[in-house]
PDB file of C-alpha atoms in Angstrom:
ATOM      1  CA  ALA A   5     -18.436  17.145  -8.343  1.00  0.00           C
ATOM      2  CA  GLU A   6     -21.688  15.274  -8.754  1.00  0.00           C
ATOM      3  CA  ASP A   7     -20.726  15.018 -12.471  1.00  0.00           C
ATOM      4  CA  GLY A   8     -17.275  13.747 -11.446  1.00  0.00           C
ATOM      5  CA  ILE A   9     -18.827  11.201  -9.090  1.00  0.00           C
ATOM      6  CA  ARG A  10     -21.178   9.917 -12.039  1.00  0.00           C
ATOM      7  CA  ALA A  11     -18.123   9.684 -14.362  1.00  0.00           C
ATOM      8  CA  ALA A  12     -16.282   7.595 -11.838  1.00  0.00           C
ATOM      9  CA  GLN A  13     -19.131   5.403 -11.642  1.00  0.00           C
ATOM     10  CA  GLU A  14     -19.647   5.183 -15.108  1.00  0.00           C
ATOM     11  CA  SER A  15     -15.744   4.374 -15.511  1.00  0.00           C
ATOM     12  CA  ARG A  16     -16.308   1.100 -13.913  1.00  0.00           C
ATOM     13  CA  GLY A  17     -16.131  -0.242 -17.576  1.00  0.00           C
ATOM     14  CA  LEU A  18     -12.410   0.322 -17.413  1.00  0.00           C
ATOM     15  CA  GLY A  19     -12.190  -1.665 -14.199  1.00  0.00           C
ATOM     16  CA  ASP A  20     -14.357  -4.215 -15.676  1.00  0.00           C
ATOM     17  CA  VAL A  21     -11.795  -4.492 -18.585  1.00  0.00           C
ATOM     18  CA  TYR A  22      -8.721  -5.249 -16.208  1.00  0.00           C
ATOM     19  CA  LYS A  23     -10.249  -6.875 -13.092  1.00  0.00           C
ATOM     20  CA  ARG A  24     -10.309 -10.157 -15.040  1.00  0.00           C
ATOM     21  CA  GLN A  25      -6.708  -9.803 -14.943  1.00  0.00           C
ATOM     22  CA  GLY A  26      -6.195  -9.200 -11.482  1.00  0.00           C
ATOM     23  CA  GLN A  27      -4.897  -5.479 -11.753  1.00  0.00           C
ATOM     24  CA  ARG A  28      -5.221  -2.509  -9.845  1.00  0.00           C
ATOM     25  CA  VAL A  29      -6.984   0.360 -11.656  1.00  0.00           C
ATOM     26  CA  ALA A  30      -6.397   4.079 -10.854  1.00  0.00           C
ATOM     27  CA  ILE A  31      -8.547   6.706 -12.449  1.00  0.00           C
ATOM     28  CA  ARG A  32      -8.064  10.502 -11.799  1.00  0.00           C
ATOM     29  CA  ALA A  33     -10.031  13.449 -13.153  1.00  0.00           C
ATOM     30  CA  ILE A  34      -9.193  17.045 -12.796  1.00  0.00           C
ATOM     31  CA  VAL A  35     -11.329  19.879 -13.513  1.00  0.00           C
ATOM     32  CA  THR A  36     -10.574  23.410 -14.304  1.00  0.00           C
ATOM     33  CA  LYS A  37     -12.893  26.261 -14.147  1.00  0.00           C
ATOM     34  CA  ASN A  38     -12.252  30.066 -14.402  1.00  0.00           C
ATOM     35  CA  GLY A  39      -8.778  29.783 -13.229  1.00  0.00           C
ATOM     36  CA  TRP A  40      -9.760  27.898 -10.052  1.00  0.00           C
ATOM     37  CA  PHE A  41      -9.175  23.823  -9.839  1.00  0.00           C
ATOM     38  CA  MET A  42     -11.930  21.833  -8.890  1.00  0.00           C
ATOM     39  CA  ARG A  43     -10.016  18.405  -8.300  1.00  0.00           C
ATOM     40  CA  VAL A  44     -11.924  15.317  -8.511  1.00  0.00           C
ATOM     41  CA  VAL A  45      -9.687  12.587  -7.861  1.00  0.00           C
ATOM     42  CA  PHE A  46     -10.820   8.821  -7.980  1.00  0.00           C
ATOM     43  CA  THR A  47      -8.913   5.823  -7.284  1.00  0.00           C
ATOM     44  CA  PHE A  48     -10.273   2.216  -7.898  1.00  0.00           C
ATOM     45  CA  LEU A  49      -8.519  -0.698  -6.646  1.00  0.00           C
ATOM     46  CA  ALA A  50      -9.894  -3.847  -8.314  1.00  0.00           C
ATOM     47  CA  VAL A  51      -7.805  -6.824  -7.250  1.00  0.00           C
ATOM     48  CA  LEU A  52      -9.053 -10.047  -8.221  1.00  0.00           C
ATOM     49  CA  ILE A  53      -7.519 -13.672  -8.241  1.00  0.00           C
ATOM     50  CA  ALA A  54      -8.649 -14.888 -11.526  1.00  0.00           C
ATOM     51  CA  MET A  55      -8.394 -18.247 -13.364  1.00  0.00           C
ATOM     52  CA  ASN A  56      -8.616 -18.754 -16.900  1.00  0.00           C
ATOM     53  CA  CYS A  57      -8.135 -15.021 -17.386  1.00  0.00           C
ATOM     54  CA  ALA A  58      -7.195 -13.271 -20.920  1.00  0.00           C
ATOM     55  CA  ALA A  59      -3.485 -12.458 -21.667  1.00  0.00           C
ATOM     56  CA  PRO A  60      -2.107  -9.565 -19.676  1.00  0.00           C
ATOM     57  CA  ALA A  61      -2.082  -6.073 -20.957  1.00  0.00           C
ATOM     58  CA  ARG A  62       1.135  -5.107 -23.201  1.00  0.00           C
ATOM     59  CA  ALA A  63       3.118  -2.182 -21.781  1.00  0.00           C
ATOM     60  CA  GLU A  64       2.391   0.036 -24.821  1.00  0.00           C
ATOM     61  CA  ASP A  65      -1.475  -0.419 -24.303  1.00  0.00           C
ATOM     62  CA  SER A  66      -3.240   3.055 -24.177  1.00  0.00           C
ATOM     63  CA  LEU A  67      -6.514   3.749 -22.477  1.00  0.00           C
ATOM     64  CA  ASN A  68      -7.320   6.857 -24.189  1.00  0.00           C
ATOM     65  CA  ALA A  69     -10.210   5.266 -26.259  1.00  0.00           C
ATOM     66  CA  ILE A  70     -12.013   4.130 -23.074  1.00  0.00           C
ATOM     67  CA  LEU A  71     -11.309   7.261 -21.204  1.00  0.00           C
ATOM     68  CA  ASP A  72     -12.152  10.186 -23.986  1.00  0.00           C
ATOM     69  CA  PRO A  73     -15.888   9.241 -24.211  1.00  0.00           C
ATOM     70  CA  ILE A  74     -16.131   9.458 -20.291  1.00  0.00           C
ATOM     71  CA  ARG A  75     -14.471  12.756 -20.403  1.00  0.00           C
ATOM     72  CA  THR A  76     -16.528  14.197 -23.209  1.00  0.00           C
ATOM     73  CA  LYS A  77     -19.963  12.868 -21.605  1.00  0.00           C
ATOM     74  CA  TYR A  78     -19.136  14.638 -18.285  1.00  0.00           C
ATOM     75  CA  GLN A  79     -17.398  17.505 -19.815  1.00  0.00           C
ATOM     76  CA  LEU A  80     -14.211  17.287 -18.025  1.00  0.00           C
ATOM     77  CA  PRO A  81     -11.186  19.148 -19.272  1.00  0.00           C
ATOM     78  CA  ALA A  82      -8.930  16.103 -18.545  1.00  0.00           C
ATOM     79  CA  LEU A  83      -9.023  12.547 -17.438  1.00  0.00           C
ATOM     80  CA  ALA A  84      -6.259  10.123 -17.039  1.00  0.00           C
ATOM     81  CA  ALA A  85      -5.684   6.546 -15.750  1.00  0.00           C
ATOM     82  CA  ALA A  86      -3.161   4.023 -15.303  1.00  0.00           C
ATOM     83  CA  VAL A  87      -3.210   0.213 -14.749  1.00  0.00           C
ATOM     84  CA  VAL A  88      -0.417  -1.423 -12.669  1.00  0.00           C
ATOM     85  CA  LYS A  89       0.186  -5.296 -12.357  1.00  0.00           C
ATOM     86  CA  ASP A  90       2.644  -6.614 -10.032  1.00  0.00           C
ATOM     87  CA  GLY A  91       4.425  -3.293  -9.494  1.00  0.00           C
ATOM     88  CA  LYS A  92       4.558  -2.706 -13.320  1.00  0.00           C
ATOM     89  CA  LEU A  93       2.810  -0.070 -15.430  1.00  0.00           C
ATOM     90  CA  VAL A  94       0.886  -1.998 -18.093  1.00  0.00           C
ATOM     91  CA  ALA A  95      -1.428   0.599 -19.506  1.00  0.00           C
ATOM     92  CA  ALA A  96      -1.973   4.367 -19.178  1.00  0.00           C
ATOM     93  CA  GLY A  97      -3.783   7.014 -20.888  1.00  0.00           C
ATOM     94  CA  ALA A  98      -4.551  10.806 -20.656  1.00  0.00           C
ATOM     95  CA  VAL A  99      -7.157  12.594 -22.659  1.00  0.00           C
ATOM     96  CA  GLY A 100      -8.368  16.406 -22.665  1.00  0.00           C
ATOM     97  CA  VAL A 101      -6.550  19.523 -22.150  1.00  0.00           C
ATOM     98  CA  ARG A 102      -4.409  21.107 -19.282  1.00  0.00           C
ATOM     99  CA  VAL A 103      -6.950  24.131 -18.813  1.00  0.00           C
ATOM    100  CA  SER A 104     -10.629  24.327 -19.938  1.00  0.00           C
ATOM    101  CA  GLY A 105     -11.097  26.563 -22.932  1.00  0.00           C
ATOM    102  CA  ARG A 106      -7.290  26.174 -23.947  1.00  0.00           C
ATOM    103  CA  ASP A 107      -5.737  23.865 -26.540  1.00  0.00           C
ATOM    104  CA  THR A 108      -2.740  22.392 -24.770  1.00  0.00           C
ATOM    105  CA  PRO A 109      -3.393  18.510 -24.224  1.00  0.00           C
ATOM    106  CA  VAL A 110      -2.768  16.871 -21.182  1.00  0.00           C
ATOM    107  CA  THR A 111      -0.229  14.073 -21.206  1.00  0.00           C
ATOM    108  CA  VAL A 112       0.491  11.026 -19.027  1.00  0.00           C
ATOM    109  CA  ASP A 113       3.598  12.864 -17.705  1.00  0.00           C
ATOM    110  CA  ASP A 114       1.541  15.800 -16.201  1.00  0.00           C
ATOM    111  CA  ARG A 115       1.347  16.204 -12.607  1.00  0.00           C
ATOM    112  CA  PHE A 116      -2.165  16.162 -11.143  1.00  0.00           C
ATOM    113  CA  HIS A 117      -2.729  17.929  -7.903  1.00  0.00           C
ATOM    114  CA  LEU A 118      -3.322  15.118  -5.352  1.00  0.00           C
ATOM    115  CA  GLY A 119      -5.498  17.224  -2.461  1.00  0.00           C
ATOM    116  CA  SER A 120      -6.687  15.247   0.349  1.00  0.00           C
ATOM    117  CA  ASP A 121      -4.831  12.098  -1.088  1.00  0.00           C
ATOM    118  CA  THR A 122      -2.036  13.381   1.336  1.00  0.00           C
ATOM    119  CA  LYS A 123      -4.235  12.581   4.271  1.00  0.00           C
ATOM    120  CA  ALA A 124      -3.466   8.877   3.992  1.00  0.00           C
ATOM    121  CA  MET A 125       0.409   9.602   3.720  1.00  0.00           C
ATOM    122  CA  THR A 126       0.038  11.846   6.825  1.00  0.00           C
ATOM    123  CA  ALA A 127      -1.662   8.994   8.690  1.00  0.00           C
ATOM    124  CA  THR A 128       1.177   6.728   7.624  1.00  0.00           C
ATOM    125  CA  LEU A 129       3.765   9.245   9.149  1.00  0.00           C
ATOM    126  CA  ALA A 130       1.859   9.199  12.245  1.00  0.00           C
ATOM    127  CA  GLY A 131       2.092   5.487  12.367  1.00  0.00           C
ATOM    128  CA  MET A 132       5.395   5.594  11.768  1.00  0.00           C
ATOM    129  CA  LEU A 133       6.135   8.027  14.909  1.00  0.00           C
ATOM    130  CA  VAL A 134       3.666   5.587  16.766  1.00  0.00           C
ATOM    131  CA  ASP A 135       5.919   2.629  16.004  1.00  0.00           C
ATOM    132  CA  GLU A 136       9.099   4.686  17.180  1.00  0.00           C
ATOM    133  CA  GLY A 137       7.408   5.510  20.374  1.00  0.00           C
ATOM    134  CA  LYS A 138       7.199   9.415  19.631  1.00  0.00           C
ATOM    135  CA  LEU A 139       3.652   9.279  19.626  1.00  0.00           C
ATOM    136  CA  ARG A 140       0.829   7.158  20.732  1.00  0.00           C
ATOM    137  CA  TRP A 141      -2.613   6.657  19.128  1.00  0.00           C
ATOM    138  CA  ASP A 142      -4.165   8.085  22.359  1.00  0.00           C
ATOM    139  CA  SER A 143      -1.872  11.096  22.454  1.00  0.00           C
ATOM    140  CA  THR A 144      -3.709  14.184  23.006  1.00  0.00           C
ATOM    141  CA  VAL A 145      -3.417  17.623  21.538  1.00  0.00           C
ATOM    142  CA  ALA A 146      -2.647  19.056  25.024  1.00  0.00           C
ATOM    143  CA  GLU A 147      -0.106  16.468  25.740  1.00  0.00           C
ATOM    144  CA  VAL A 148       1.851  17.086  22.585  1.00  0.00           C
ATOM    145  CA  LEU A 149       0.900  20.513  21.643  1.00  0.00           C
ATOM    146  CA  GLY A 150       0.248  22.293  25.071  1.00  0.00           C
ATOM    147  CA  PRO A 151       3.575  23.000  26.043  1.00  0.00           C
ATOM    148  CA  VAL A 152       3.930  25.382  22.917  1.00  0.00           C
ATOM    149  CA  ILE A 153       0.291  26.465  22.801  1.00  0.00           C
ATOM    150  CA  PRO A 154      -0.956  27.541  25.900  1.00  0.00           C
ATOM    151  CA  GLY A 155      -4.505  28.395  26.652  1.00  0.00           C
ATOM    152  CA  LEU A 156      -6.174  25.585  24.912  1.00  0.00           C
ATOM    153  CA  ARG A 157      -9.593  24.522  26.028  1.00  0.00           C
ATOM    154  CA  PRO A 158      -9.586  21.365  27.963  1.00  0.00           C
ATOM    155  CA  LYS A 159     -12.067  19.603  25.982  1.00  0.00           C
ATOM    156  CA  PHE A 160     -10.342  20.554  22.597  1.00  0.00           C
ATOM    157  CA  GLY A 161      -6.974  19.621  24.465  1.00  0.00           C
ATOM    158  CA  ALA A 162      -8.357  15.995  25.185  1.00  0.00           C
ATOM    159  CA  ILE A 163      -8.673  15.225  21.383  1.00  0.00           C
ATOM    160  CA  THR A 164      -6.459  12.117  20.576  1.00  0.00           C
ATOM    161  CA  LEU A 165      -4.293  11.396  17.451  1.00  0.00           C
ATOM    162  CA  ARG A 166      -6.776   8.530  16.662  1.00  0.00           C
ATOM    163  CA  GLU A 167      -9.835  10.717  16.582  1.00  0.00           C
ATOM    164  CA  LEU A 168      -8.153  13.332  14.573  1.00  0.00           C
ATOM    165  CA  LEU A 169      -6.719  10.827  11.873  1.00  0.00           C
ATOM    166  CA  SER A 170     -10.279   9.101  11.875  1.00  0.00           C
ATOM    167  CA  HIS A 171     -12.412  12.075  11.752  1.00  0.00           C
ATOM    168  CA  THR A 172     -14.042  11.294  14.869  1.00  0.00           C
ATOM    169  CA  SER A 173     -12.794  14.227  16.966  1.00  0.00           C
ATOM    170  CA  GLY A 174     -15.665  16.465  16.870  1.00  0.00           C
ATOM    171  CA  VAL A 175     -13.602  19.125  14.830  1.00  0.00           C
ATOM    172  CA  PRO A 176     -15.966  20.619  12.573  1.00  0.00           C
ATOM    173  CA  GLY A 177     -15.651  20.590   8.563  1.00  0.00           C
ATOM    174  CA  ASP A 178     -14.643  23.656   6.877  1.00  0.00           C
ATOM    175  CA  ASN A 179     -16.896  26.680   7.522  1.00  0.00           C
ATOM    176  CA  GLU A 180     -16.556  30.241   7.221  1.00  0.00           C
ATOM    177  CA  GLU A 181     -14.428  30.775  10.480  1.00  0.00           C
ATOM    178  CA  ILE A 182     -11.990  28.040   9.480  1.00  0.00           C
ATOM    179  CA  GLY A 183     -11.666  29.330   6.204  1.00  0.00           C
ATOM    180  CA  ARG A 184     -10.606  32.642   7.500  1.00  0.00           C
ATOM    181  CA  LEU A 185      -7.841  30.654   9.351  1.00  0.00           C
ATOM    182  CA  TYR A 186      -6.598  29.029   6.315  1.00  0.00           C
ATOM    183  CA  PHE A 187      -6.875  32.278   3.802  1.00  0.00           C
ATOM    184  CA  ASN A 188      -5.003  34.764   6.067  1.00  0.00           C
ATOM    185  CA  THR A 189      -2.439  37.059   4.827  1.00  0.00           C
ATOM    186  CA  ASP A 190      -0.806  36.812   8.179  1.00  0.00           C
ATOM    187  CA  ALA A 191       0.780  33.426   6.875  1.00  0.00           C
ATOM    188  CA  ASN A 192       3.253  35.245   5.040  1.00  0.00           C
ATOM    189  CA  ASP A 193       4.818  36.264   8.305  1.00  0.00           C
ATOM    190  CA  HIS A 194       5.431  32.720   9.650  1.00  0.00           C
ATOM    191  CA  THR A 195       7.013  29.418   8.513  1.00  0.00           C
ATOM    192  CA  LEU A 196       4.684  26.747   7.558  1.00  0.00           C
ATOM    193  CA  THR A 197       5.167  24.872  11.030  1.00  0.00           C
ATOM    194  CA  ASP A 198       4.884  28.133  12.951  1.00  0.00           C
ATOM    195  CA  TRP A 199       1.563  28.944  11.076  1.00  0.00           C
ATOM    196  CA  ARG A 200      -0.203  25.480  11.708  1.00  0.00           C
ATOM    197  CA  LEU A 201       0.511  25.923  15.102  1.00  0.00           C
ATOM    198  CA  GLN A 202      -1.018  29.476  14.769  1.00  0.00           C
ATOM    199  CA  ILE A 203      -4.110  27.920  13.218  1.00  0.00           C
ATOM    200  CA  VAL A 204      -4.401  25.344  16.152  1.00  0.00           C
ATOM    201  CA  LYS A 205      -4.229  27.873  18.563  1.00  0.00           C
ATOM    202  CA  ASN A 206      -6.672  30.308  17.081  1.00  0.00           C
ATOM    203  CA  TRP A 207      -9.318  27.548  17.084  1.00  0.00           C
ATOM    204  CA  GLY A 208      -8.433  25.395  19.968  1.00  0.00           C
ATOM    205  CA  SER A 209      -8.445  28.138  22.519  1.00  0.00           C
ATOM    206  CA  LYS A 210     -12.020  29.358  21.413  1.00  0.00           C
ATOM    207  CA  HIS A 211     -13.873  26.097  20.650  1.00  0.00           C
ATOM    208  CA  ASP A 212     -14.840  22.761  22.127  1.00  0.00           C
ATOM    209  CA  PRO A 213     -15.321  19.741  19.996  1.00  0.00           C
ATOM    210  CA  SER A 214     -18.935  19.532  18.314  1.00  0.00           C
ATOM    211  CA  PHE A 215     -19.235  16.068  20.176  1.00  0.00           C
ATOM    212  CA  LEU A 216     -17.159  13.872  22.571  1.00  0.00           C
ATOM    213  CA  ASN A 217     -16.144  10.343  22.596  1.00  0.00           C
ATOM    214  CA  ALA A 218     -19.067   9.309  20.295  1.00  0.00           C
ATOM    215  CA  GLY A 219     -17.164   7.835  17.434  1.00  0.00           C
ATOM    216  CA  LYS A 220     -19.300   9.913  15.253  1.00  0.00           C
ATOM    217  CA  PHE A 221     -17.758  10.656  11.824  1.00  0.00           C
ATOM    218  CA  GLN A 222     -17.335  14.173  11.052  1.00  0.00           C
ATOM    219  CA  TYR A 223     -14.810  14.941   7.954  1.00  0.00           C
ATOM    220  CA  ALA A 224     -12.578  17.666   8.830  1.00  0.00           C
ATOM    221  CA  ASN A 225      -9.765  19.395   7.210  1.00  0.00           C
ATOM    222  CA  LEU A 226      -8.761  21.161  10.228  1.00  0.00           C
ATOM    223  CA  GLY A 227      -8.311  17.933  12.068  1.00  0.00           C
ATOM    224  CA  TYR A 228      -5.328  16.887   9.797  1.00  0.00           C
ATOM    225  CA  VAL A 229      -3.796  20.310  10.374  1.00  0.00           C
ATOM    226  CA  ILE A 230      -3.783  19.700  13.956  1.00  0.00           C
ATOM    227  CA  ALA A 231      -2.459  16.154  13.433  1.00  0.00           C
ATOM    228  CA  GLY A 232       0.164  17.387  11.174  1.00  0.00           C
ATOM    229  CA  ALA A 233       1.494  19.824  13.958  1.00  0.00           C
ATOM    230  CA  MET A 234       1.449  17.258  16.453  1.00  0.00           C
ATOM    231  CA  ILE A 235       3.724  14.977  14.056  1.00  0.00           C
ATOM    232  CA  GLU A 236       5.933  17.870  13.677  1.00  0.00           C
ATOM    233  CA  LYS A 237       6.131  18.435  17.217  1.00  0.00           C
ATOM    234  CA  ALA A 238       6.935  14.924  18.189  1.00  0.00           C
ATOM    235  CA  SER A 239       9.625  14.424  15.250  1.00  0.00           C
ATOM    236  CA  GLY A 240      11.099  17.928  15.252  1.00  0.00           C
ATOM    237  CA  LYS A 241      10.886  18.113  11.860  1.00  0.00           C
ATOM    238  CA  PRO A 242       8.601  19.967   9.348  1.00  0.00           C
ATOM    239  CA  TRP A 243       5.711  17.921   7.751  1.00  0.00           C
ATOM    240  CA  GLU A 244       7.114  18.735   4.337  1.00  0.00           C
ATOM    241  CA  ARG A 245      10.439  17.281   5.149  1.00  0.00           C
ATOM    242  CA  LEU A 246       9.151  14.239   6.736  1.00  0.00           C
ATOM    243  CA  MET A 247       7.092  13.532   3.668  1.00  0.00           C
ATOM    244  CA  PHE A 248      10.043  13.625   1.245  1.00  0.00           C
ATOM    245  CA  GLU A 249      12.220  11.505   3.716  1.00  0.00           C
ATOM    246  CA  ARG A 250       9.763   8.835   4.873  1.00  0.00           C
ATOM    247  CA  ILE A 251       7.254   8.730   1.834  1.00  0.00           C
ATOM    248  CA  TYR A 252       8.437   9.999  -1.341  1.00  0.00           C
ATOM    249  CA  ALA A 253      12.182   8.953  -1.181  1.00  0.00           C
ATOM    250  CA  PRO A 254      11.686   5.238  -0.273  1.00  0.00           C
ATOM    251  CA  LEU A 255       8.938   5.059  -2.879  1.00  0.00           C
ATOM    252  CA  ASP A 256      11.128   6.633  -5.272  1.00  0.00           C
ATOM    253  CA  LEU A 257       8.559   9.186  -6.120  1.00  0.00           C
ATOM    254  CA  LYS A 258      10.740  11.657  -8.102  1.00  0.00           C
ATOM    255  CA  THR A 259       8.010  13.794  -9.653  1.00  0.00           C
ATOM    256  CA  VAL A 260       6.260  15.010  -6.398  1.00  0.00           C
ATOM    257  CA  SER A 261       6.326  18.650  -5.522  1.00  0.00           C
ATOM    258  CA  TYR A 262       4.431  21.260  -3.657  1.00  0.00           C
ATOM    259  CA  THR A 263       2.517  23.745  -5.292  1.00  0.00           C
ATOM    260  CA  HIS A 264       0.717  26.940  -4.641  1.00  0.00           C
ATOM    261  CA  LEU A 265      -2.678  26.018  -6.047  1.00  0.00           C
ATOM    262  CA  THR A 266      -3.932  26.104  -2.444  1.00  0.00           C
ATOM    263  CA  LEU A 267      -2.587  27.780   0.785  1.00  0.00           C
ATOM    264  CA  PRO A 268       0.395  25.528   2.277  1.00  0.00           C
ATOM    265  CA  THR A 269      -1.875  24.942   5.408  1.00  0.00           C
ATOM    266  CA  ILE A 270      -4.500  23.096   3.193  1.00  0.00           C
ATOM    267  CA  TYR A 271      -2.678  20.965   0.877  1.00  0.00           C
ATOM    268  CA  SER A 272       0.284  20.252   3.343  1.00  0.00           C
ATOM    269  CA  VAL A 273      -1.651  17.815   5.553  1.00  0.00           C
TER     270      VAL A 273
END
C-alpha cells in the first residue's frame, strides 16, 4: 500500500500534463498477489481555470507511455487512468497484466474493483432519503433499527447517521472481532439485508462507542454497514437495488456489477 501511495504521488506528473487544460485526472492501480486483491485506488481531480493553455487532447490520446514507467517502478501488476473534459473522455490508458505472474494484459475495458469508493455512493443514497424526509442526518441507530433489532446498548443506539457517514461515531476500525462478523459462514443462511442487520445486532448489543460526541475521526467500515442497514430500513429496499435505481441507472453506468472478491457485507456499503 505504501508503494501504491508513492506511485500515486509520482503520478502527479500525469496531472501536471493535463491540469493546464482544466481537465480532471483519475488514476487507479490494482495490485494482485497470491490470489488476493489488494486494491489501491487513487482518484486525482485537477480542475483549473486556465488561460493561454495548449490545445485540448485528442480522443485517441493514450496515457500508456506515462503510466508504464510508474507501474514498472512500483511493481504494480496493472495501472489504468482516464482523462475527462466537459463530460467527455479525451484520453485513457491501461498497462500491465490482470493477474501478477500471468500474461493476460489489462485493457481500458476491464472492470476495476472499487472497494470503499462505494462509501461516497452510500452517503449519496442517505442524502437522497434525507431530502425525501425518510431519514434525518441526526436520525439515530435506535430510532431507525431499534424496532427490528431489540437489545441495542443505549449509547450505541444514540449514534447518528451523520456520525456514521463522517466516521465520527466511535465505532472502531476493523479488528479481529469485527472480522469474525464479516467472514462468517452463517452469512450464507441469510439475505444480504438480514445479514447486515445481524451484524449490527451482534456488535451493537455488546459494545458502546469508543468515544461520544467528540467529533473525533476514526475510519470504520462497520459504520457504513450500520448506515447501509439504516438506509435499507428507511427505504424498504435492499442496498444493492437502491444503488442500481438511484446511482447506476441515472448515471448510465452500464458496466457496474457486484463481485465475490470479498464478502457482500464488506463491499456492499
